[in-house]
Amino acid sequence: MRPSRVFRLLFRIFILLLTLSVTVVSLLGGYSAYLILDPSSKNIGVDYTDASFDVDFNNLTGELTAFNFSLPFNITNAGYFDLKDLQVGIEIGMRYEHVNYTIPGQNDTIFIKFFEKHQEFGTITKGNKGLFNFIGDLSNIISFPNATKINWYRTPPPDIEFFANFTIGLTYSLGLHSLSFNMHNISIGDYSYL
Amino acid sequence: MGATKNMIRGTIYTSVYVVTTIILPFLFFNWVRNLEIPSLGEITLTQESYENIIFWIVAFGLIISGCAFFSYSSPKQSIRRAVFALIQVIVNCLYLWSYKFSGATEILFTFNISGYPGFLSLNLQTMVLVYMGVYFLTIVLKIYDLVDFSINRKKIRENRMKA
């Protein structure tokens, strides 16, 4: 065999190994995603019992004085690679009846987004379980309506309905795959004064 | 006899490329178009993404398969073969690149879990870029072949005559 063909053969083997490595990483990444997301494996859990949602108003001015939101959750990385850049974003909106003081009885139903936060949780190494707590407070409030403008006698109840958008983003397979999971307009609860 | 053998080889490789670059991706994207996962519900690939992806897969797949025929039906270590092999690898790169601009690397699925709608976005851009890096090395190899076949043309012919 000519020396140039021997050199070519070695280079060809190198390319083949490189292609096989990338393919194996991609296939294992896909299989890992299945292992993690499979609902029966319970690798993703949200602890609703420890979740809290507190809102407080000033009785005189109607201004929002306190807001705390916490949602503990855990993710077990059952796959073959580290799970990187885990990011959770939550947006909360509310639907209520805005009291029209100019024309009594002509109230408007309004939907506003009042809370938005994106929190980064870093990396979960392979085979490990990450315990996290998504926390939101008054600093994440975009704008909250004055309590005196909310119709607390809305019929039919409830007075306020809360909705949320969830976004979960992550990078996997040594950075080869990025995944983003979004759910919109999920009813998360309601509140009635009476 | 040698020409017939080359034509058969060209046809076989064309069939292989038709299957790997058109039929298999087509079947895969048809499968993920309406994917049903128990307990997660139906996951659907958006119509716009699907049409774009299929168009570019078929367009570049046909060019690759055509190049494969001319490349593999040419005599071994011939300049013609090296030229067509080089064109084929370059078109292969464009084929991979088409995955990026057709939206196939940012696959958008819609789903409905227990009445809650949402979408899942899978970004494979980095993976496609890594594969393109590997293809770049293949282009280097094909250029090397072309130079090698041109320089050693006489020796290759002599060996072919001996065989």
Short mmCIF file of C-alpha atoms in Angstrom, two decimals:
data_model
loop_
_atom_site.label_atom_id
_atom_site.label_comp_id
_atom_site.label_asym_id
_atom_site.label_seq_id
_atom_site.Cartn_x
_atom_site.Cartn_y
_atom_site.Cartn_z
CA MET A 1 0.00 0.00 0.00
CA ARG A 2 1.28 3.48 -0.89
CA PRO A 3 2.30 5.59 2.16
CA SER A 4 -0.26 8.26 1.20
CA ARG A 5 -3.02 5.61 1.46
CA VAL A 6 -1.78 4.53 4.91
CA PHE A 7 -1.96 8.15 6.11
CA ARG A 8 -5.46 8.44 4.59
CA LEU A 9 -6.57 5.25 6.36
CA LEU A 10 -5.38 6.57 9.74
CA PHE A 11 -7.16 9.90 9.16
CA ARG A 12 -10.31 8.01 8.10
CA ILE A 13 -10.22 5.93 11.32
CA PHE A 14 -9.89 9.15 13.36
CA ILE A 15 -12.97 10.66 11.63
CA LEU A 16 -14.90 7.43 12.15
CA LEU A 17 -14.09 7.41 15.89
CA LEU A 18 -15.12 11.07 16.15
CA THR A 19 -18.45 10.41 14.38
CA LEU A 20 -19.13 7.34 16.53
CA SER A 21 -18.38 9.31 19.74
CA VAL A 22 -20.82 12.12 18.83
CA THR A 23 -23.47 9.58 17.81
CA VAL A 24 -23.08 7.57 21.03
CA VAL A 25 -23.29 10.77 23.14
CA SER A 26 -26.45 11.84 21.25
CA LEU A 27 -28.14 8.44 21.60
CA LEU A 28 -27.27 8.17 25.31
CA GLY A 29 -28.56 11.75 25.76
CA GLY A 30 -31.91 10.81 24.22
CA TYR A 31 -32.13 7.66 26.36
CA SER A 32 -31.20 9.67 29.48
CA ALA A 33 -33.97 12.18 28.75
CA TYR A 34 -36.40 9.26 28.62
CA LEU A 35 -35.05 7.90 31.95
CA ILE A 36 -35.44 11.28 33.67
CA LEU A 37 -38.81 12.30 32.19
CA ASP A 38 -40.50 8.88 32.49
CA PRO A 39 -43.43 9.65 34.86
CA SER A 40 -43.34 6.17 36.45
CA SER A 41 -39.74 6.72 37.63
CA LYS A 42 -40.80 9.79 39.72
CA ASN A 43 -37.47 11.52 39.04
CA ILE A 44 -39.16 14.91 39.02
CA GLY A 45 -41.18 15.77 42.11
CA VAL A 46 -42.90 18.87 43.43
CA ASP A 47 -43.50 19.04 47.17
CA TYR A 48 -46.92 20.72 47.32
CA THR A 49 -47.21 20.24 51.11
CA ASP A 50 -44.29 22.64 51.76
CA ALA A 51 -45.34 25.10 49.04
CA SER A 52 -46.49 28.49 50.31
CA PHE A 53 -48.21 31.51 48.80
CA ASP A 54 -48.80 34.52 51.10
CA VAL A 55 -50.28 37.87 50.11
CA ASP A 56 -50.93 40.74 52.51
CA PHE A 57 -52.48 44.18 51.98
CA ASN A 58 -52.50 47.41 53.97
CA ASN A 59 -56.09 47.68 55.22
CA LEU A 60 -56.15 51.46 54.91
CA THR A 61 -54.41 52.18 51.62
CA GLY A 62 -55.07 48.87 49.87
CA GLU A 63 -51.39 48.61 48.85
CA LEU A 64 -49.68 45.24 48.66
CA THR A 65 -47.37 45.02 51.69
CA ALA A 66 -46.14 41.44 51.64
CA PHE A 67 -45.78 38.71 49.07
CA ASN A 68 -44.01 35.40 49.49
CA PHE A 69 -44.03 32.43 47.22
CA SER A 70 -42.08 29.25 47.61
CA LEU A 71 -42.21 25.98 45.69
CA PRO A 72 -39.87 23.13 46.73
CA PHE A 73 -39.06 20.56 44.06
CA ASN A 74 -36.53 17.84 43.36
CA ILE A 75 -34.98 16.34 40.25
CA THR A 76 -33.04 13.07 40.13
CA ASN A 77 -30.55 12.91 37.29
CA ALA A 78 -30.96 9.25 36.30
CA GLY A 79 -29.14 9.75 33.00
CA TYR A 80 -25.56 9.33 31.81
CA PHE A 81 -24.48 13.00 31.75
CA ASP A 82 -24.56 16.02 34.05
CA LEU A 83 -27.68 18.12 33.77
CA LYS A 84 -26.51 21.71 33.34
CA ASP A 85 -27.98 25.24 33.34
CA LEU A 86 -31.20 24.20 35.02
CA GLN A 87 -33.44 27.24 34.98
CA VAL A 88 -37.00 27.59 36.21
CA GLY A 89 -39.21 30.53 35.31
CA ILE A 90 -42.61 31.24 36.79
CA GLU A 91 -45.03 33.98 35.78
CA ILE A 92 -48.21 34.49 37.78
CA GLY A 93 -51.24 36.37 36.56
CA MET A 94 -54.62 37.15 38.10
CA ARG A 95 -58.14 37.74 36.84
CA TYR A 96 -60.37 40.00 38.87
CA GLU A 97 -63.16 42.51 38.54
CA HIS A 98 -61.93 46.10 38.54
CA VAL A 99 -64.37 48.36 40.41
CA ASN A 100 -65.56 51.24 38.23
CA TYR A 101 -66.12 54.16 40.61
CA THR A 102 -67.20 56.50 37.77
CA ILE A 103 -70.09 54.39 36.51
CA PRO A 104 -71.26 52.11 39.35
CA GLY A 105 -72.13 48.61 38.24
CA GLN A 106 -70.01 48.81 35.04
CA ASN A 107 -67.05 46.80 36.36
CA ASP A 108 -64.40 45.44 33.98
CA THR A 109 -62.90 41.97 34.21
CA ILE A 110 -59.13 42.42 34.01
CA PHE A 111 -56.30 39.94 33.55
CA ILE A 112 -52.83 41.09 34.58
CA LYS A 113 -49.43 39.47 35.01
CA PHE A 114 -48.11 40.61 38.38
CA PHE A 115 -45.22 38.24 39.13
CA GLU A 116 -42.25 37.12 37.06
CA LYS A 117 -39.06 35.39 38.13
CA HIS A 118 -36.43 33.21 36.48
CA GLN A 119 -34.16 31.34 38.87
CA GLU A 120 -31.04 29.37 38.00
CA PHE A 121 -30.27 26.18 39.87
CA GLY A 122 -26.95 25.22 38.27
CA THR A 123 -25.88 21.63 37.69
CA ILE A 124 -27.11 18.23 38.86
CA THR A 125 -24.34 15.70 38.46
CA LYS A 126 -25.24 12.28 37.04
CA GLY A 127 -26.81 9.86 39.49
CA ASN A 128 -27.53 12.56 42.05
CA LYS A 129 -30.71 14.15 43.33
CA GLY A 130 -31.04 17.92 43.42
CA LEU A 131 -33.29 19.50 46.06
CA PHE A 132 -34.34 23.03 45.16
CA ASN A 133 -36.67 25.73 46.36
CA PHE A 134 -38.10 28.30 43.99
CA ILE A 135 -38.58 31.50 46.00
CA GLY A 136 -40.37 34.68 45.02
CA ASP A 137 -41.01 37.82 47.03
CA LEU A 138 -42.13 41.43 46.76
CA SER A 139 -39.10 42.35 44.62
CA ASN A 140 -40.42 40.12 41.80
CA ILE A 141 -43.78 41.87 41.62
CA ILE A 142 -44.28 43.73 38.36
CA SER A 143 -47.45 45.59 39.36
CA PHE A 144 -50.22 44.57 41.68
CA PRO A 145 -53.63 46.27 41.68
CA ASN A 146 -54.68 48.28 44.68
CA ALA A 147 -56.98 46.16 46.87
CA THR A 148 -59.57 48.95 46.96
CA LYS A 149 -59.97 48.56 43.15
CA ILE A 150 -60.81 44.85 43.41
CA ASN A 151 -64.46 43.86 43.61
CA TRP A 152 -64.50 41.64 46.71
CA TYR A 153 -68.18 40.84 46.16
CA ARG A 154 -67.84 39.39 42.67
CA THR A 155 -70.62 37.09 41.54
CA PRO A 156 -70.17 34.31 40.81
CA PRO A 157 -67.16 33.84 43.10
CA PRO A 158 -64.16 33.63 43.34
CA ASP A 159 -63.04 37.27 43.67
CA ILE A 160 -59.57 36.58 42.27
CA GLU A 161 -58.40 33.72 40.04
CA PHE A 162 -54.67 32.98 39.81
CA PHE A 163 -52.96 31.57 36.70
CA ALA A 164 -49.34 30.63 36.08
CA ASN A 165 -46.91 30.03 33.23
CA PHE A 166 -44.07 27.60 33.92
CA THR A 167 -40.80 27.36 31.98
CA ILE A 168 -38.09 24.80 32.68
CA GLY A 169 -34.86 24.99 30.67
CA LEU A 170 -31.77 22.79 30.76
CA THR A 171 -28.72 21.69 28.78
CA TYR A 172 -27.76 18.02 28.42
CA SER A 173 -25.42 15.57 26.62
CA LEU A 174 -22.23 17.61 27.23
CA GLY A 175 -24.01 20.71 25.89
CA LEU A 176 -25.22 19.07 22.66
CA HIS A 177 -28.94 19.21 23.53
CA SER A 178 -30.96 22.05 25.04
CA LEU A 179 -34.49 21.48 26.23
CA SER A 180 -37.20 23.94 27.19
CA PHE A 181 -40.53 22.87 28.67
CA ASN A 182 -43.35 25.42 28.82
CA MET A 183 -46.87 25.28 30.22
CA HIS A 184 -49.26 28.19 29.98
CA ASN A 185 -52.34 29.51 31.75
CA ILE A 186 -52.48 26.87 34.42
CA SER A 187 -55.09 27.60 37.06
CA ILE A 188 -53.22 27.51 40.39
CA GLY A 189 -55.94 28.70 42.73
CA ASP A 190 -58.42 31.38 43.64
CA TYR A 191 -59.36 33.64 46.53
CA SER A 192 -62.66 34.94 47.87
CA TYR A 193 -62.92 37.50 50.63
CA LEU A 194 -66.28 36.32 51.91
CA MET B 1 -17.77 -5.98 -17.38
CA GLY B 2 -16.05 -3.42 -15.12
CA ALA B 3 -18.45 -0.69 -16.26
CA THR B 4 -21.51 -2.84 -15.45
CA LYS B 5 -20.05 -3.61 -12.02
CA ASN B 6 -19.49 0.10 -11.40
CA MET B 7 -23.05 0.95 -12.46
CA ILE B 8 -24.47 -1.71 -10.11
CA ARG B 9 -22.30 -0.37 -7.27
CA GLY B 10 -23.49 3.18 -8.05
CA THR B 11 -27.13 2.08 -7.99
CA ILE B 12 -26.68 0.22 -4.69
CA TYR B 13 -25.04 3.24 -3.01
CA THR B 14 -27.73 5.57 -4.43
CA SER B 15 -30.37 3.33 -2.82
CA VAL B 16 -28.46 3.39 0.47
CA TYR B 17 -28.33 7.23 0.42
CA VAL B 18 -32.03 7.50 -0.58
CA VAL B 19 -32.90 5.38 2.47
CA THR B 20 -30.57 7.16 4.94
CA THR B 21 -31.05 10.77 3.82
CA ILE B 22 -34.72 10.78 2.71
CA ILE B 23 -36.77 7.77 3.79
CA LEU B 24 -35.47 7.29 7.36
CA PRO B 25 -35.63 11.04 8.31
CA PHE B 26 -39.08 11.25 6.64
CA LEU B 27 -40.35 8.27 8.68
CA PHE B 28 -38.76 9.68 11.87
CA PHE B 29 -40.40 13.12 11.51
CA ASN B 30 -43.72 11.46 10.61
CA TRP B 31 -43.41 9.41 13.78
CA VAL B 32 -42.68 12.41 16.03
CA ARG B 33 -45.36 14.49 14.29
CA ASN B 34 -48.08 12.86 16.36
CA LEU B 35 -46.31 11.16 19.20
CA GLU B 36 -48.49 9.59 21.87
CA ILE B 37 -46.77 9.12 25.23
CA PRO B 38 -48.82 7.32 27.89
CA SER B 39 -49.45 9.58 30.92
CA LEU B 40 -48.12 12.61 29.04
CA GLY B 41 -50.78 12.63 26.34
CA GLU B 42 -50.36 13.55 22.70
CA ILE B 43 -47.23 15.47 21.65
CA THR B 44 -47.56 17.14 18.26
CA LEU B 45 -44.91 18.58 15.97
CA THR B 46 -46.13 21.94 14.64
CA GLN B 47 -47.34 21.84 11.00
CA GLU B 48 -45.07 24.70 9.80
CA SER B 49 -41.93 23.02 11.18
CA TYR B 50 -42.94 19.69 9.65
CA GLU B 51 -43.46 21.07 6.10
CA ASN B 52 -40.16 23.01 6.14
CA ILE B 53 -38.18 20.04 7.45
CA ILE B 54 -39.62 17.58 4.92
CA PHE B 55 -39.05 19.97 1.98
CA TRP B 56 -35.34 20.47 2.72
CA ILE B 57 -34.76 16.81 3.59
CA VAL B 58 -36.18 15.68 0.22
CA ALA B 59 -34.42 18.46 -1.75
CA PHE B 60 -30.91 17.84 -0.40
CA GLY B 61 -31.48 14.09 -0.06
CA LEU B 62 -32.08 13.82 -3.82
CA ILE B 63 -28.91 15.81 -4.65
CA ILE B 64 -26.82 13.67 -2.26
CA SER B 65 -28.23 10.46 -3.74
CA GLY B 66 -27.47 11.72 -7.28
CA CYS B 67 -23.89 12.58 -6.32
CA ALA B 68 -23.54 9.17 -4.63
CA PHE B 69 -24.43 7.47 -7.92
CA PHE B 70 -21.77 9.37 -9.91
CA SER B 71 -19.20 8.96 -7.16
CA TYR B 72 -19.60 5.22 -6.57
CA SER B 73 -20.08 4.31 -10.24
CA SER B 74 -16.70 5.87 -11.07
CA PRO B 75 -13.54 3.71 -11.10
CA LYS B 76 -11.67 3.42 -7.79
CA GLN B 77 -9.01 6.12 -7.17
CA SER B 78 -10.11 8.07 -10.25
CA ILE B 79 -10.20 11.87 -10.36
CA ARG B 80 -13.88 11.73 -11.39
CA ARG B 81 -14.65 9.74 -8.24
CA ALA B 82 -12.71 12.18 -6.04
CA VAL B 83 -14.52 15.19 -7.55
CA PHE B 84 -17.99 13.69 -7.08
CA ALA B 85 -17.11 12.48 -3.57
CA LEU B 86 -16.03 16.04 -2.69
CA ILE B 87 -19.25 17.51 -4.12
CA GLN B 88 -21.24 14.89 -2.21
CA VAL B 89 -19.61 15.77 1.13
CA ILE B 90 -20.18 19.50 0.53
CA VAL B 91 -23.87 18.83 -0.27
CA ASN B 92 -23.98 16.62 2.84
CA CYS B 93 -22.81 19.66 4.84
CA LEU B 94 -25.59 21.74 3.26
CA TYR B 95 -28.02 18.93 4.09
CA LEU B 96 -27.00 19.14 7.75
CA TRP B 97 -27.15 22.93 7.58
CA SER B 98 -30.68 22.62 6.16
CA TYR B 99 -31.68 20.98 9.44
CA LYS B 100 -30.73 24.27 11.09
CA PHE B 101 -32.51 26.71 8.76
CA SER B 102 -35.60 24.52 8.22
CA GLY B 103 -36.18 24.53 11.97
CA ALA B 104 -35.38 20.85 12.49
CA THR B 105 -32.72 21.73 15.08
CA GLU B 106 -35.24 23.70 17.11
CA ILE B 107 -38.08 21.23 17.14
CA LEU B 108 -41.24 22.61 18.66
CA PHE B 109 -43.79 20.18 20.04
CA THR B 110 -47.17 21.10 21.43
CA PHE B 111 -48.82 18.93 24.07
CA ASN B 112 -51.80 18.78 26.32
CA ILE B 113 -51.26 17.20 29.73
CA SER B 114 -54.52 16.65 31.62
CA GLY B 115 -56.13 19.63 29.91
CA TYR B 116 -53.10 21.94 30.40
CA PRO B 117 -51.64 23.05 27.07
CA GLY B 118 -47.96 23.77 26.61
CA PHE B 119 -44.99 23.33 24.33
CA LEU B 120 -41.65 21.54 24.43
CA SER B 121 -38.72 23.00 22.54
CA LEU B 122 -35.71 20.81 21.73
CA ASN B 123 -32.60 22.61 20.48
CA LEU B 124 -30.08 20.41 18.63
CA GLN B 125 -28.06 23.21 17.00
CA THR B 126 -24.82 22.46 18.87
CA MET B 127 -25.05 18.79 17.93
CA VAL B 128 -25.52 19.66 14.23
CA LEU B 129 -22.55 22.06 14.40
CA VAL B 130 -20.36 19.29 15.88
CA TYR B 131 -21.42 16.96 13.05
CA MET B 132 -20.57 19.73 10.57
CA GLY B 133 -17.11 19.93 12.15
CA VAL B 134 -16.68 16.21 11.47
CA TYR B 135 -17.87 16.77 7.87
CA PHE B 136 -15.29 19.53 7.50
CA LEU B 137 -12.60 16.93 8.31
CA THR B 138 -14.16 14.67 5.65
CA ILE B 139 -13.92 17.55 3.14
CA VAL B 140 -10.20 17.83 4.01
CA LEU B 141 -9.90 14.08 3.37
CA LYS B 142 -11.67 14.31 0.00
CA ILE B 143 -9.45 17.24 -1.10
CA TYR B 144 -6.45 15.14 -0.04
CA ASP B 145 -7.83 12.28 -2.21
CA LEU B 146 -8.22 14.60 -5.20
CA VAL B 147 -4.64 15.87 -4.88
CA ASP B 148 -3.31 12.34 -4.29
CA PHE B 149 -5.16 10.89 -7.31
CA SER B 150 -3.93 13.77 -9.51
CA ILE B 151 -0.28 13.54 -8.44
CA ASN B 152 -0.09 9.73 -8.50
CA ARG B 153 -2.25 9.34 -11.61
CA LYS B 154 0.40 7.38 -13.52
CA LYS B 155 1.12 4.95 -10.66
CA ILE B 156 -2.62 4.35 -10.05
CA ARG B 157 -3.15 3.57 -13.75
CA GLU B 158 -0.22 1.16 -13.78
CA ASN B 159 -1.59 -0.67 -10.73
CA ARG B 160 -5.05 -0.79 -12.33
CA MET B 161 -3.58 -2.32 -15.52
CA LYS B 162 -1.67 -4.93 -13.50
CA ALA B 163 -4.89 -5.91 -11.70
#
